[in-house]
mmCIF file of C-alpha atoms and ligand atoms in Angstrom:
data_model
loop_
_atom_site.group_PDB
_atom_site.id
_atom_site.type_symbol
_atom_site.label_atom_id
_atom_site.label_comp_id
_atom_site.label_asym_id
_atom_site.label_seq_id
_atom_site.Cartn_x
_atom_site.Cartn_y
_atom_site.Cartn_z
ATOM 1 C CA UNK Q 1 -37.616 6.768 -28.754
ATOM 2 C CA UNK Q 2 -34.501 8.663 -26.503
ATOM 3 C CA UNK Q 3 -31.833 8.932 -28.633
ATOM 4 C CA UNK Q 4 -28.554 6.587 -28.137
ATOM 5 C CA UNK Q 5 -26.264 8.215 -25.183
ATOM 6 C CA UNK Q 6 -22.770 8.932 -26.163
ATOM 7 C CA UNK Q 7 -20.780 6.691 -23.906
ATOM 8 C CA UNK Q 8 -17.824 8.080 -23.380
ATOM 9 C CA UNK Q 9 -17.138 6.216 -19.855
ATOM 10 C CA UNK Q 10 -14.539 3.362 -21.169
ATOM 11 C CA UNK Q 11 -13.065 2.486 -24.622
ATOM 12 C CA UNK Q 12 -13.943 -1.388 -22.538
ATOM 13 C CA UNK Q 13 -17.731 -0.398 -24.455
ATOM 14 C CA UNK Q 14 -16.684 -1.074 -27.795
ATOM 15 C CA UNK Q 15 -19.143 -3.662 -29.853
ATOM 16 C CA UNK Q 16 -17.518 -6.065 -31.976
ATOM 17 C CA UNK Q 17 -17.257 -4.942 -35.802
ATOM 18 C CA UNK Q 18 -19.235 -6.698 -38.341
ATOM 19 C CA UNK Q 19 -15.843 -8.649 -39.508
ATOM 20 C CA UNK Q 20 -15.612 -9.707 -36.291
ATOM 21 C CA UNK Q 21 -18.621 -11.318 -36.025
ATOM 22 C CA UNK Q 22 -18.168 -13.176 -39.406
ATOM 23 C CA UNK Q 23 -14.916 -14.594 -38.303
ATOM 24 C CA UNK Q 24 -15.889 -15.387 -34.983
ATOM 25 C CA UNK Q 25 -18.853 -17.304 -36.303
ATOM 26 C CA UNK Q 26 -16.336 -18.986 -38.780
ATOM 27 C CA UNK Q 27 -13.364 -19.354 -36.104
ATOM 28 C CA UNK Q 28 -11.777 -23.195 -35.947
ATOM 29 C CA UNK Q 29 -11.309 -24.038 -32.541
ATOM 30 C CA UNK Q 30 -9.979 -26.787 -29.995
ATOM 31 C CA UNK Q 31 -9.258 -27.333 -26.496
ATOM 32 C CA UNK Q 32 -7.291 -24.543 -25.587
ATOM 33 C CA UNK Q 33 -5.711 -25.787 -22.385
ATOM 34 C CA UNK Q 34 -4.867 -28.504 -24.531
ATOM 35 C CA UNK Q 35 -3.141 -26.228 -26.106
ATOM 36 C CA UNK Q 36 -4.972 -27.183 -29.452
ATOM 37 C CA UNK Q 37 -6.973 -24.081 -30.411
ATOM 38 C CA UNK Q 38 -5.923 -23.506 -33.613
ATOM 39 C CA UNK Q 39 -7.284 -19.571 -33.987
ATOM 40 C CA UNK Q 40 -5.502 -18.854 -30.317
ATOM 41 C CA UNK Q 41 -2.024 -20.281 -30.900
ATOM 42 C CA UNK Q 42 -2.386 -18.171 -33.938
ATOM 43 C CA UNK Q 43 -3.368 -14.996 -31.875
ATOM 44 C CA UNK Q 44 -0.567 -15.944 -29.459
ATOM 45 C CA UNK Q 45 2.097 -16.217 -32.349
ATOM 46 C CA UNK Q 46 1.189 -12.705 -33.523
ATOM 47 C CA UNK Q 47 0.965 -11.321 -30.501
ATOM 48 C CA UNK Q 48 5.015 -12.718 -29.930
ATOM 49 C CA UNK Q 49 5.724 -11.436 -32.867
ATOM 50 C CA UNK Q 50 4.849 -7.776 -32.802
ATOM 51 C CA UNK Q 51 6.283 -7.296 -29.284
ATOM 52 C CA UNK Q 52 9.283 -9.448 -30.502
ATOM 53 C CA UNK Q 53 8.969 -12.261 -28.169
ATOM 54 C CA UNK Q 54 9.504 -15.746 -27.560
ATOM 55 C CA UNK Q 55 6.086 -16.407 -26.939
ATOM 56 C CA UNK Q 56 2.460 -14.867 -25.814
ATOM 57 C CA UNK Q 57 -0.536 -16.203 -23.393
ATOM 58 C CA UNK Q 58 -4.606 -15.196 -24.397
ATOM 59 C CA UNK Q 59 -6.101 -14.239 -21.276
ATOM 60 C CA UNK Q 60 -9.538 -13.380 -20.546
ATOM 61 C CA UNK Q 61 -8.881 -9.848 -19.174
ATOM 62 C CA UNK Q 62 -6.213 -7.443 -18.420
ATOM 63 C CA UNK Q 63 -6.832 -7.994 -14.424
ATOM 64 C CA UNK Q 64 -6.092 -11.661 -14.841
ATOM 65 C CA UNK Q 65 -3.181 -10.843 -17.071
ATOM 66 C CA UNK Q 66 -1.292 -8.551 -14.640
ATOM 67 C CA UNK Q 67 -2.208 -10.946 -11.681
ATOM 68 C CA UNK Q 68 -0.914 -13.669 -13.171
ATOM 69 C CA UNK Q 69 2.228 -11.884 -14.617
ATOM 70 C CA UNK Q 70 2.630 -10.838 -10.728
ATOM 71 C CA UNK Q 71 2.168 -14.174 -9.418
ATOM 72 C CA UNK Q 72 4.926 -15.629 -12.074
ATOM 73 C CA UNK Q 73 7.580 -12.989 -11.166
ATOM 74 C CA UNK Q 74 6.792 -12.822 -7.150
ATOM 75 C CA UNK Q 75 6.725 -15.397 -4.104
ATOM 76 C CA UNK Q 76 4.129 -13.985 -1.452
ATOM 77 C CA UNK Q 77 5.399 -11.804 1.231
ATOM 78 C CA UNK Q 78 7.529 -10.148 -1.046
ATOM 79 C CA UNK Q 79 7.089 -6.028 -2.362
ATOM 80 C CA UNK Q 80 6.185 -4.367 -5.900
ATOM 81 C CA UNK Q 81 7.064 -0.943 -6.720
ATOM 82 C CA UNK Q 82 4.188 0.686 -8.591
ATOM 83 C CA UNK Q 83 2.754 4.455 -8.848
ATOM 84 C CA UNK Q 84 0.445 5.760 -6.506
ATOM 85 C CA UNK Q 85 -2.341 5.450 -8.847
ATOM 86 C CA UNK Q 86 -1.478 2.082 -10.635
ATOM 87 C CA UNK Q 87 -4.612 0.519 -11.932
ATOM 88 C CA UNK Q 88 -2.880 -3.090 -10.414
ATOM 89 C CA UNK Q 89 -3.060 -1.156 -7.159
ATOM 90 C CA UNK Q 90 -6.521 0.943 -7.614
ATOM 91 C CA UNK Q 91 -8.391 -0.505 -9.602
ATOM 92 C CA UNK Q 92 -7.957 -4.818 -9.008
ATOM 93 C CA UNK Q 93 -9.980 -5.303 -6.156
ATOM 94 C CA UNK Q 94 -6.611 -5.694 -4.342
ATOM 95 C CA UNK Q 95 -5.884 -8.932 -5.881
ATOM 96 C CA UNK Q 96 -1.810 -7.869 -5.791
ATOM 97 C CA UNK Q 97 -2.118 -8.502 -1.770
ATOM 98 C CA UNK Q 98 -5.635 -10.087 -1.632
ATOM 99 C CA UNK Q 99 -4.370 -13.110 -4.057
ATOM 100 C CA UNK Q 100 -0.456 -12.628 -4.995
ATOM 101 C CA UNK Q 101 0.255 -11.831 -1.513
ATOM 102 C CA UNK Q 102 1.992 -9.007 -2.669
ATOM 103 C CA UNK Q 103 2.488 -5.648 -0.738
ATOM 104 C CA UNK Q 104 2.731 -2.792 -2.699
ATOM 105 C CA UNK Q 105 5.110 -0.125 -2.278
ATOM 106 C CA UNK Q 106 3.432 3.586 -3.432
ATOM 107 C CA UNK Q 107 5.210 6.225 -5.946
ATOM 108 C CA UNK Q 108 3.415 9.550 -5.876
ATOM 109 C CA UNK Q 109 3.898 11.694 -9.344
ATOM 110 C CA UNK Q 110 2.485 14.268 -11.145
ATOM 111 C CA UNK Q 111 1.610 12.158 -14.049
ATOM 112 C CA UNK Q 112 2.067 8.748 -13.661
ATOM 113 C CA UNK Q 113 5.381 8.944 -14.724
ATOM 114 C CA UNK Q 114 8.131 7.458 -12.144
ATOM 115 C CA UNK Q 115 11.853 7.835 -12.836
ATOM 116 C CA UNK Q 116 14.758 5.746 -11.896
ATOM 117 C CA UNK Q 117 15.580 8.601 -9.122
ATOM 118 C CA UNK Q 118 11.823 7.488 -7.665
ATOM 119 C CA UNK Q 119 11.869 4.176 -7.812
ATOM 120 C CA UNK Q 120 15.528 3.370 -6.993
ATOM 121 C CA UNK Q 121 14.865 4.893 -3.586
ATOM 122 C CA UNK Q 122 12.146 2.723 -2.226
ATOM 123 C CA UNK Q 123 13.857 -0.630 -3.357
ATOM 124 C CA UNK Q 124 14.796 -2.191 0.356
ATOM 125 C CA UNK Q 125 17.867 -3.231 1.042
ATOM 126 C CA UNK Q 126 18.113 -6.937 1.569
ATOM 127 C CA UNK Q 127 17.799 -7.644 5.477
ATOM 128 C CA UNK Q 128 16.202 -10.986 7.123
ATOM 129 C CA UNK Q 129 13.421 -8.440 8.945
ATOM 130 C CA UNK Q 130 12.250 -6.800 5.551
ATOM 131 C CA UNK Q 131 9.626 -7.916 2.873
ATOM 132 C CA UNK Q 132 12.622 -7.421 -0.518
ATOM 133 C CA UNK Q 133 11.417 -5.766 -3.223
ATOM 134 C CA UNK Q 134 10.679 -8.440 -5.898
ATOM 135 C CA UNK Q 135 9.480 -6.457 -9.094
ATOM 136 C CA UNK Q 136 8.482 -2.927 -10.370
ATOM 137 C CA UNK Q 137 5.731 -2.120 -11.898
ATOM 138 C CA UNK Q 138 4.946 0.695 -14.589
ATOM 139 C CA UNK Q 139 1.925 1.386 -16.441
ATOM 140 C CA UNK Q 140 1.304 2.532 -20.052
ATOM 141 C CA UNK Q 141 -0.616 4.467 -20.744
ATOM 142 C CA UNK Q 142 -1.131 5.939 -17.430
ATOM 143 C CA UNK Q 143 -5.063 5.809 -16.662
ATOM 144 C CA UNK Q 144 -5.871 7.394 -14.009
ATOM 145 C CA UNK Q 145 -3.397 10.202 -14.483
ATOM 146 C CA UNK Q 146 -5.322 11.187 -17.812
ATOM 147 C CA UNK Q 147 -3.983 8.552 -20.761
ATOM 148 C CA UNK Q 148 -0.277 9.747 -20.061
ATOM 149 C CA UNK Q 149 2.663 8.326 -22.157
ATOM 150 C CA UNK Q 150 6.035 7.164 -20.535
ATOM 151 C CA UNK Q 151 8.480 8.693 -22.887
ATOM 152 C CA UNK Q 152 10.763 5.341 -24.153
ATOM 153 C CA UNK Q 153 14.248 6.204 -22.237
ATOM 154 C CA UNK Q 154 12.572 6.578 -19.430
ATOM 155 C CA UNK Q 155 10.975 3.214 -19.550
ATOM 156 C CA UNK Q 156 14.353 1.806 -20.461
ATOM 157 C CA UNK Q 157 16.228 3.604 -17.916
ATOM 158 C CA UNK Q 158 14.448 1.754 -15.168
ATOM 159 C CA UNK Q 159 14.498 -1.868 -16.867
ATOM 160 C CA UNK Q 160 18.054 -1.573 -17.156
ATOM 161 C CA UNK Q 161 18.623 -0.252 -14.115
ATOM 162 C CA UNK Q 162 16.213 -2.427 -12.458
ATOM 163 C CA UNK Q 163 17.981 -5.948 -13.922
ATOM 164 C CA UNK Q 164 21.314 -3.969 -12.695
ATOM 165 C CA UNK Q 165 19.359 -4.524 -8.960
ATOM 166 C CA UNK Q 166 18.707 -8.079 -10.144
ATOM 167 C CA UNK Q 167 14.844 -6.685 -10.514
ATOM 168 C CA UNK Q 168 12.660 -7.802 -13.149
ATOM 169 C CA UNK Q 169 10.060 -5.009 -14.860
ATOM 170 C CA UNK Q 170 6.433 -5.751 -15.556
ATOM 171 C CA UNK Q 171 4.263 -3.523 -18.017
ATOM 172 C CA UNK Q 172 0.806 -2.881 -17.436
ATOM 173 C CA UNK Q 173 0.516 -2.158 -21.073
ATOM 174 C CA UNK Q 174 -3.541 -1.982 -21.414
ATOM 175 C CA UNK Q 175 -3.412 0.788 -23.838
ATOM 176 C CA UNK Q 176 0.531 0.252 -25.225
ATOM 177 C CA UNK Q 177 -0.784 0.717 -28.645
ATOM 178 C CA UNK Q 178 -2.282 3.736 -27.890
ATOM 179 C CA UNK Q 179 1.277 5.171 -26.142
ATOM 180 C CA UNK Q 180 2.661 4.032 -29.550
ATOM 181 C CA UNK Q 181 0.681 6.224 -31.610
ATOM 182 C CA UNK Q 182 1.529 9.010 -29.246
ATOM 183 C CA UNK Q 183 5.034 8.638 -29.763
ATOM 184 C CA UNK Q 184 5.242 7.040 -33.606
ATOM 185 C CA UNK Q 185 7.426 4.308 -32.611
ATOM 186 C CA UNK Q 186 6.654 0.596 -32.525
ATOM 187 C CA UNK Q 187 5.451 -1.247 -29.207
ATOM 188 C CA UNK Q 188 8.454 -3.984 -29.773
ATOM 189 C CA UNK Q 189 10.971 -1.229 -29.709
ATOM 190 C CA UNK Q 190 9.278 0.500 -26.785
ATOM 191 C CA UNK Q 191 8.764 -2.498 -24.375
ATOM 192 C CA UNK Q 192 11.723 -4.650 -25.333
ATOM 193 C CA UNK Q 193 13.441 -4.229 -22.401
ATOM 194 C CA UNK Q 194 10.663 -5.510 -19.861
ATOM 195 C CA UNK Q 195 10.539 -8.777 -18.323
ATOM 196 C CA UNK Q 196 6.724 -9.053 -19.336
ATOM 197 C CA UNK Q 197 4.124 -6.862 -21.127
ATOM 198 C CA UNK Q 198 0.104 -6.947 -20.263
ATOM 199 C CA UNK Q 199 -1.939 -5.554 -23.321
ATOM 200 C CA UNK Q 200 -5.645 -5.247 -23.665
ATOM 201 C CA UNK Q 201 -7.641 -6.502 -26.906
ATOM 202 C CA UNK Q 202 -10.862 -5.342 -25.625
ATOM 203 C CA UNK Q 203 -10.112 -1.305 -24.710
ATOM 204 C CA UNK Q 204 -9.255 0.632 -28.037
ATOM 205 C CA UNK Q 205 -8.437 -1.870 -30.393
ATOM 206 C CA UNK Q 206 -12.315 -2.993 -30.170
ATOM 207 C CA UNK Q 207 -12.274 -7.111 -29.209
ATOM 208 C CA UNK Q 208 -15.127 -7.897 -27.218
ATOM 209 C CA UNK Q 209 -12.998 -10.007 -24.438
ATOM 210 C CA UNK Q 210 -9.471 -10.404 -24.074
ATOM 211 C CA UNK Q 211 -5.796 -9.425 -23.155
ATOM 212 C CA UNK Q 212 -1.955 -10.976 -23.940
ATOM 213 C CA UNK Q 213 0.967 -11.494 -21.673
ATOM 214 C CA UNK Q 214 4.081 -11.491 -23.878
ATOM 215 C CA UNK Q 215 7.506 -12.562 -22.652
ATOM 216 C CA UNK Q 216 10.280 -15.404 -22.850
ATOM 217 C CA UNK Q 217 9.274 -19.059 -23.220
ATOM 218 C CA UNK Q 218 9.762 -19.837 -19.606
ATOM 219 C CA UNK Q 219 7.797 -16.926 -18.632
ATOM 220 C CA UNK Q 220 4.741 -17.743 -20.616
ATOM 221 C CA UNK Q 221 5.069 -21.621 -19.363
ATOM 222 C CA UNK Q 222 4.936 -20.387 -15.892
ATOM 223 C CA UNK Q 223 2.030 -17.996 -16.775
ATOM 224 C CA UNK Q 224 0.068 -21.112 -18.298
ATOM 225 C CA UNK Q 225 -0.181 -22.812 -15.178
ATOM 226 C CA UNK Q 226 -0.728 -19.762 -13.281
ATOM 227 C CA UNK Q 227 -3.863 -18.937 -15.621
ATOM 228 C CA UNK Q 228 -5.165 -22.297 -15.209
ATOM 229 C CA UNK Q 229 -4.535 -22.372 -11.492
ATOM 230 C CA UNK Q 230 -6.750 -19.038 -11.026
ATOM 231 C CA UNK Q 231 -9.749 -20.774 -13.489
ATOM 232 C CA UNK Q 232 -8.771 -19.044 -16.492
ATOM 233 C CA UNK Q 233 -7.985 -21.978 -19.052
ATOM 234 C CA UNK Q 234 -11.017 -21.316 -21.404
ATOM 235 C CA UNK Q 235 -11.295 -24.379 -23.700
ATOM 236 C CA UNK Q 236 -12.750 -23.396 -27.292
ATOM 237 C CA UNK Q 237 -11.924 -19.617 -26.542
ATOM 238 C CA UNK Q 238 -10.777 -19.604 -30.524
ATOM 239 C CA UNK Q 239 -14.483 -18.009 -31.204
ATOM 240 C CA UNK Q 240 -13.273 -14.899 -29.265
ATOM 241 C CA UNK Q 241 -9.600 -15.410 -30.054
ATOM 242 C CA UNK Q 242 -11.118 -14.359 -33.603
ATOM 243 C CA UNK Q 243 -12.232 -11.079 -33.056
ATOM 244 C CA UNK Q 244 -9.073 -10.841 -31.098
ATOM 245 C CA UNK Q 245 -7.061 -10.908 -34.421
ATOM 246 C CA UNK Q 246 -8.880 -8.482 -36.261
ATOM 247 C CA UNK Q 247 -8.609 -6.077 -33.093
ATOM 248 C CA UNK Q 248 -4.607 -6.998 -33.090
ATOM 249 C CA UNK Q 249 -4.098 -6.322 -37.052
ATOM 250 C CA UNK Q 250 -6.794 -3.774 -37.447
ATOM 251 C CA UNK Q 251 -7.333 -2.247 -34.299
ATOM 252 C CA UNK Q 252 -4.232 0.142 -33.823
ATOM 253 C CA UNK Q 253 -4.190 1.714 -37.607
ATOM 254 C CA UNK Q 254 -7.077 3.900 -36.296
ATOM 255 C CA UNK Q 255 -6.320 5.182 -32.474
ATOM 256 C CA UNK Q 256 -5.107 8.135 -34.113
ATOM 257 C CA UNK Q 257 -8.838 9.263 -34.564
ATOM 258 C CA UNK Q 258 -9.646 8.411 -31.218
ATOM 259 C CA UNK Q 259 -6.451 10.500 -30.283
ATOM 260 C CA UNK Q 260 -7.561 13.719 -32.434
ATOM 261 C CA UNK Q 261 -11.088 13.354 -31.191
ATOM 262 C CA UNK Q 262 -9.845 13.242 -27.385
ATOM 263 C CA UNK Q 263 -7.662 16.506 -28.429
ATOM 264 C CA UNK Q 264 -10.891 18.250 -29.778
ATOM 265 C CA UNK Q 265 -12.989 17.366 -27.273
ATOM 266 C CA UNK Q 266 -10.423 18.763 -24.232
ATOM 267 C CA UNK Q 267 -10.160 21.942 -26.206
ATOM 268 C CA UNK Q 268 -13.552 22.372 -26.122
ATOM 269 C CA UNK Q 269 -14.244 21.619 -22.786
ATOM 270 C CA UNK Q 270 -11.103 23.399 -21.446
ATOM 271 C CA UNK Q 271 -13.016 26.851 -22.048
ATOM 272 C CA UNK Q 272 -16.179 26.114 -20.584
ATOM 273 C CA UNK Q 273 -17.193 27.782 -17.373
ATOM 274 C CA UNK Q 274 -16.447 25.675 -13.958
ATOM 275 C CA UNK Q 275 -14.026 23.087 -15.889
ATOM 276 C CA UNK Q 276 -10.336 22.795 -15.357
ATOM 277 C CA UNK Q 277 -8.443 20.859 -17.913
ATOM 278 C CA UNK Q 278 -5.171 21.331 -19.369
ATOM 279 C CA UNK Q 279 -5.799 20.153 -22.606
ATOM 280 C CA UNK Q 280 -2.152 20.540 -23.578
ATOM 281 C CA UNK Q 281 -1.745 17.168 -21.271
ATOM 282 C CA UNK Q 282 -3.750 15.491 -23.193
ATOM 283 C CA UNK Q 283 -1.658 12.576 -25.306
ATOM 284 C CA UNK Q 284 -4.141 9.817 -25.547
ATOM 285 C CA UNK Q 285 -7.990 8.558 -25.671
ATOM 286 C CA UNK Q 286 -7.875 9.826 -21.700
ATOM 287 C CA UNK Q 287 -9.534 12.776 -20.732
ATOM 288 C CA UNK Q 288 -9.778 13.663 -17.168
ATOM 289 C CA UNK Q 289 -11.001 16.935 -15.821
ATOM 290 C CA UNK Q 290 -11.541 18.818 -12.698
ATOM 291 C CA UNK Q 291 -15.152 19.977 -11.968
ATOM 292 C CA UNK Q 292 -15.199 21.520 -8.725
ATOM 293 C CA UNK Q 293 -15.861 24.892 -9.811
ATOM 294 C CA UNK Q 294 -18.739 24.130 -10.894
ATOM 295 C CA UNK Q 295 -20.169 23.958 -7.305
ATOM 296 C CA UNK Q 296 -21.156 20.244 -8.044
ATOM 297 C CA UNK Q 297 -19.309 16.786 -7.055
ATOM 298 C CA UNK Q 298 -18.206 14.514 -9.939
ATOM 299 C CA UNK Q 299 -21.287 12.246 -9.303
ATOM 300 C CA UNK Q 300 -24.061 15.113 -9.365
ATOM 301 C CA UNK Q 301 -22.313 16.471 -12.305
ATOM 302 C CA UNK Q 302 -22.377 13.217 -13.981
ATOM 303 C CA UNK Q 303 -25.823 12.603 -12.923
ATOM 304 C CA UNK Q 304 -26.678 15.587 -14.763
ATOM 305 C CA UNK Q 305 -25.156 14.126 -17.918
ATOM 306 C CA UNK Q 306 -26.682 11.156 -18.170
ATOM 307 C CA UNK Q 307 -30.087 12.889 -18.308
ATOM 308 C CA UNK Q 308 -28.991 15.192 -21.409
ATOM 309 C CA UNK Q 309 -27.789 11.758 -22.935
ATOM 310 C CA UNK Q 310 -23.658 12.003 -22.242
ATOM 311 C CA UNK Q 311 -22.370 8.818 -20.145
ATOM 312 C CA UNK Q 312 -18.761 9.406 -18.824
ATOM 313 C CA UNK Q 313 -17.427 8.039 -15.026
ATOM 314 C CA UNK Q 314 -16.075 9.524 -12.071
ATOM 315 C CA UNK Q 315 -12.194 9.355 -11.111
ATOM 316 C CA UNK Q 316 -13.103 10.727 -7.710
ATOM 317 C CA UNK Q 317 -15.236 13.734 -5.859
ATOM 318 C CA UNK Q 318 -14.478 16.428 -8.159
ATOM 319 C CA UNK Q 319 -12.596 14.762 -10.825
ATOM 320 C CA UNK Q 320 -14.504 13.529 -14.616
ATOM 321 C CA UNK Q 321 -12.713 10.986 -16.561
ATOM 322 C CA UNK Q 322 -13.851 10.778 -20.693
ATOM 323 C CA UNK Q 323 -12.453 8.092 -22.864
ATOM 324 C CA UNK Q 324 -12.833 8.350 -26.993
ATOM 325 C CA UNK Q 325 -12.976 5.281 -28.741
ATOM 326 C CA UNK Q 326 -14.158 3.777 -32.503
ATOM 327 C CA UNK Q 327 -17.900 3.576 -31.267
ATOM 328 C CA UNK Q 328 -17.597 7.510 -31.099
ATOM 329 C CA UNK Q 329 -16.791 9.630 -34.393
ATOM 330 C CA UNK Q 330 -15.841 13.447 -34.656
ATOM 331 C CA UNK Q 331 -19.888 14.512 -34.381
ATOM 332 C CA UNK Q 332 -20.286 12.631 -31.659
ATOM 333 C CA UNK Q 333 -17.598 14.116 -29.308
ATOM 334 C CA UNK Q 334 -18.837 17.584 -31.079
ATOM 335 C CA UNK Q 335 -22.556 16.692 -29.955
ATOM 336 C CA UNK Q 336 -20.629 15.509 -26.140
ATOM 337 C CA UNK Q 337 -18.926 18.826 -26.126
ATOM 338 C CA UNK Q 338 -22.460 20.724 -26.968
ATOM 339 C CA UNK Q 339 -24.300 19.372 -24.312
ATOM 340 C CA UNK Q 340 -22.183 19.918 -21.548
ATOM 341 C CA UNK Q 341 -21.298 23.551 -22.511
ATOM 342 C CA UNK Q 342 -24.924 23.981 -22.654
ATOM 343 C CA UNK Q 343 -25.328 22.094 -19.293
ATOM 344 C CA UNK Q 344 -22.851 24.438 -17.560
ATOM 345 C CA UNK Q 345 -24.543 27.459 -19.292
ATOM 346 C CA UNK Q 346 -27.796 26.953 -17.797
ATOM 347 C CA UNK Q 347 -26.451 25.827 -14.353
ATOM 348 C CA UNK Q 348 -23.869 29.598 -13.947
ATOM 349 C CA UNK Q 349 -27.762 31.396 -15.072
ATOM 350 C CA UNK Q 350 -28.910 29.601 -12.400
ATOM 351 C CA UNK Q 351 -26.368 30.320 -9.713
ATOM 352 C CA UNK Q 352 -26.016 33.977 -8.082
ATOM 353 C CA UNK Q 353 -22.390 35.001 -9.491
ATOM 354 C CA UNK Q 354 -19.719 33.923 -7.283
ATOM 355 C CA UNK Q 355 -20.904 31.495 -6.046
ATOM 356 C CA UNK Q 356 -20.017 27.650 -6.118
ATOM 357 C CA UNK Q 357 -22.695 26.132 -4.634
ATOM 358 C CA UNK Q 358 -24.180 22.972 -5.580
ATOM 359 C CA UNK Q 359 -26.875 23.698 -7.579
HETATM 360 N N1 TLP X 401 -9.545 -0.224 -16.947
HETATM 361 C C1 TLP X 401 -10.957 0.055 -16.934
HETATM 362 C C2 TLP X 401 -11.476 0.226 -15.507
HETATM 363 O O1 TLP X 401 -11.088 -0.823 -14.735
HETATM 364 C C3 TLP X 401 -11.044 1.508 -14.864
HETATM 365 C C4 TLP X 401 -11.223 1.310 -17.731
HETATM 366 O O2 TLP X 401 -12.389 1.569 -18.022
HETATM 367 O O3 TLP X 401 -10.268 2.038 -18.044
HETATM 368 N N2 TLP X 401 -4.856 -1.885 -16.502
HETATM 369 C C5 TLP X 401 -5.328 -0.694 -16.910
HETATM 370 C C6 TLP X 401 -4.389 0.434 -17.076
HETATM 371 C C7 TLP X 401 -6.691 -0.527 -17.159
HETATM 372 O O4 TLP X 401 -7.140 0.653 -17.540
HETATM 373 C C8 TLP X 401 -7.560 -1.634 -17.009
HETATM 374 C C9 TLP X 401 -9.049 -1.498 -17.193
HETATM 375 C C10 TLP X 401 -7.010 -2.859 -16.622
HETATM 376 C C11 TLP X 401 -5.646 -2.951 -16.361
HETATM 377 C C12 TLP X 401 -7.858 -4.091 -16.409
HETATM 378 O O5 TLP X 401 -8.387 -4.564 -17.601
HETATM 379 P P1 TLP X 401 -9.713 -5.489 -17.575
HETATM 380 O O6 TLP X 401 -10.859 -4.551 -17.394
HETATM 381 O O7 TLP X 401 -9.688 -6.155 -18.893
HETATM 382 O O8 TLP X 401 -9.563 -6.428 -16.431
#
């Protein structure tokens, strides 16, 4: 039998633990949009409680979570401030216009970082011809820009600055935890100064389904309806609330590894022939690297992967993105690294030198 691939495409791929099982099997539950699910209003309450809110919304995925978070701050015809390469803007199926009715206004960087400088720029000044600006959006970690951390005065220079403008700050937050790890501080302290925070159960922290929207009282009320309005009141949800938990209380004690083993694994792949990767960029469970030298597009290269039993995805033509996570230990990334060095071994034999020809 062909051995299991190492799937390094998403930390989305985790499998629920075996405690998570047990407790979902055992979860008490209720009608949730009754609000009477005992195991989510739990969730909820912790989930307030570390980010130091007033209150916290389950949600079935991160996409729902920032759409409805956009919705609740936003009226349609109105503008959000995001970077370039903002998973609300790539990566959503443009929901932010195609459902919020949003239009979104595009910061290029280097790193998914945007400063105050950037961003106070492109707010518009209020005139009856022009769509205002209604709400910024930042994103942390940064995805596509490699797992990149927005260092904490930054992120609080532009809320405060942004309520100065009378703008309210959302957080795409999907991997906050992991951001926290990079810098040792707490995710309260970090995001306490946005208007509302997105998290994801189901990337690193290992839950099989689900994300949070924290924020005031109000905010979550609004969100409620908003959820419901999009189909995303989910009844006796407690059974996956449960493994939500665990991933909540358990799940960030342990990025770390997934942080060392994303280290290792760009170190090793930074000398191999054809790749380019800075692996001194690399803060989180992110890895993305440049492949073009190796005469072959992202897809061909990944296609070549696959075969020799290493799954990762493509960010575009010549760019590779790898994500660690707790289904993938220190030998596996170690086996990962093997095979590709001895992938782009055998395809620079191959190749007359000098060239970069597809192979
Ligand atoms: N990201 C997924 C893919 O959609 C790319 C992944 O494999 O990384 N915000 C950020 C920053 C995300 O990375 C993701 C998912 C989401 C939002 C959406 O979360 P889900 O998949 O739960 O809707």
């Amino acid at each position: 039998m062909a051995e299991k691939p190492i799937d390094l495409r998403s930390d989305t791929v985790t499998k629920p633990s075996a405690a998570m099982r047990k407790a979902m099997a055992e979860a008490e539950v209720g009608d949730d949009v009754f609000m009477e699910d005992p195991t989510i209003n739990r969730l909820q309450s912790r989930a307030a409680e570390i980010f130091g809110r007033e209150a916290a919304l389950y949600v079935p995925s991160g996409s729902m979570g920032n759409l409805i978070s956009l919705i609740a701050h936003t009226r349609p015809g109105q503008e959000v401030i995001c970077e370039e390469n903002a998973h609300i803007y790539t990566n959503e199926m443009a929901a932010i216009s195609g459902v919020a009715g949003l239009l979104p206004r595009l910061i290029p960087t280097e790193d998914g970082i945007m400063s105050w400088e950037q961003i106070g720029r492109m707010i518009r000044p209020k005139m009856y011809a022009r769509a205002p600006t209604a709400l910024i959006c930042l994103e942390n970690t940064h995805n596509l820009m490699g797992g990149t951390v927005y260092p904490t005065a930054i992120a609080h220079e532009i809320c405060d600055r942004a309520h100065e403008a009378g703008l309210p700050v959302h957080l795409d937050g999907s991997r906050v935890f992991n951001a926290a790890v990079f810098l040792g501080e707490s995710v309260g302290e970090m995001t306490k100064k946005f208007d509302s925070v997105q998290f994801c159960l189901s990337k690193g922290l290992g839950a099989p389904v689900g994300s949070m929207v924290v924020g005031s009282k109000s905010f979550i009320d609004r969100c409620r309806s908003i959820r419901k309005m999009l189909g995303g009141g989910m009844r006796q949800a407690g059974v996956i609330a449960a493994a939500g938990l665990i991933a909540l209380e358990e799940g960030p004690k342990r990025l770390h590894i997934d942080q060392e083993n994303a280290k290792f694994l760009a170190q090793e792949l930074a000398r191999l022939p054809g790749i380019r990767l800075n692996p001194a960029r690399v803060q989180t469970n992110i890895i993305i690297f440049d492949v073009q030298e190796t005469g072959l597009s992202s897809g061909d290269f990944l296609a070549a992967l696959v075969e020799r039993g290493v799954l990762g995805v493509p960010v575009d033509r010549d760019k590779v993105r790898l994500v660690t996570h707790l289904d993938v230990d220190r030998v596996g990334v170690e086996k990962a690294a093997e095979i590709i060095g001895a992938f782009l071994r055998e395809i620079s034999t191959r190749r007359p030198t000098g060239s970069t020809r597809a192979v």
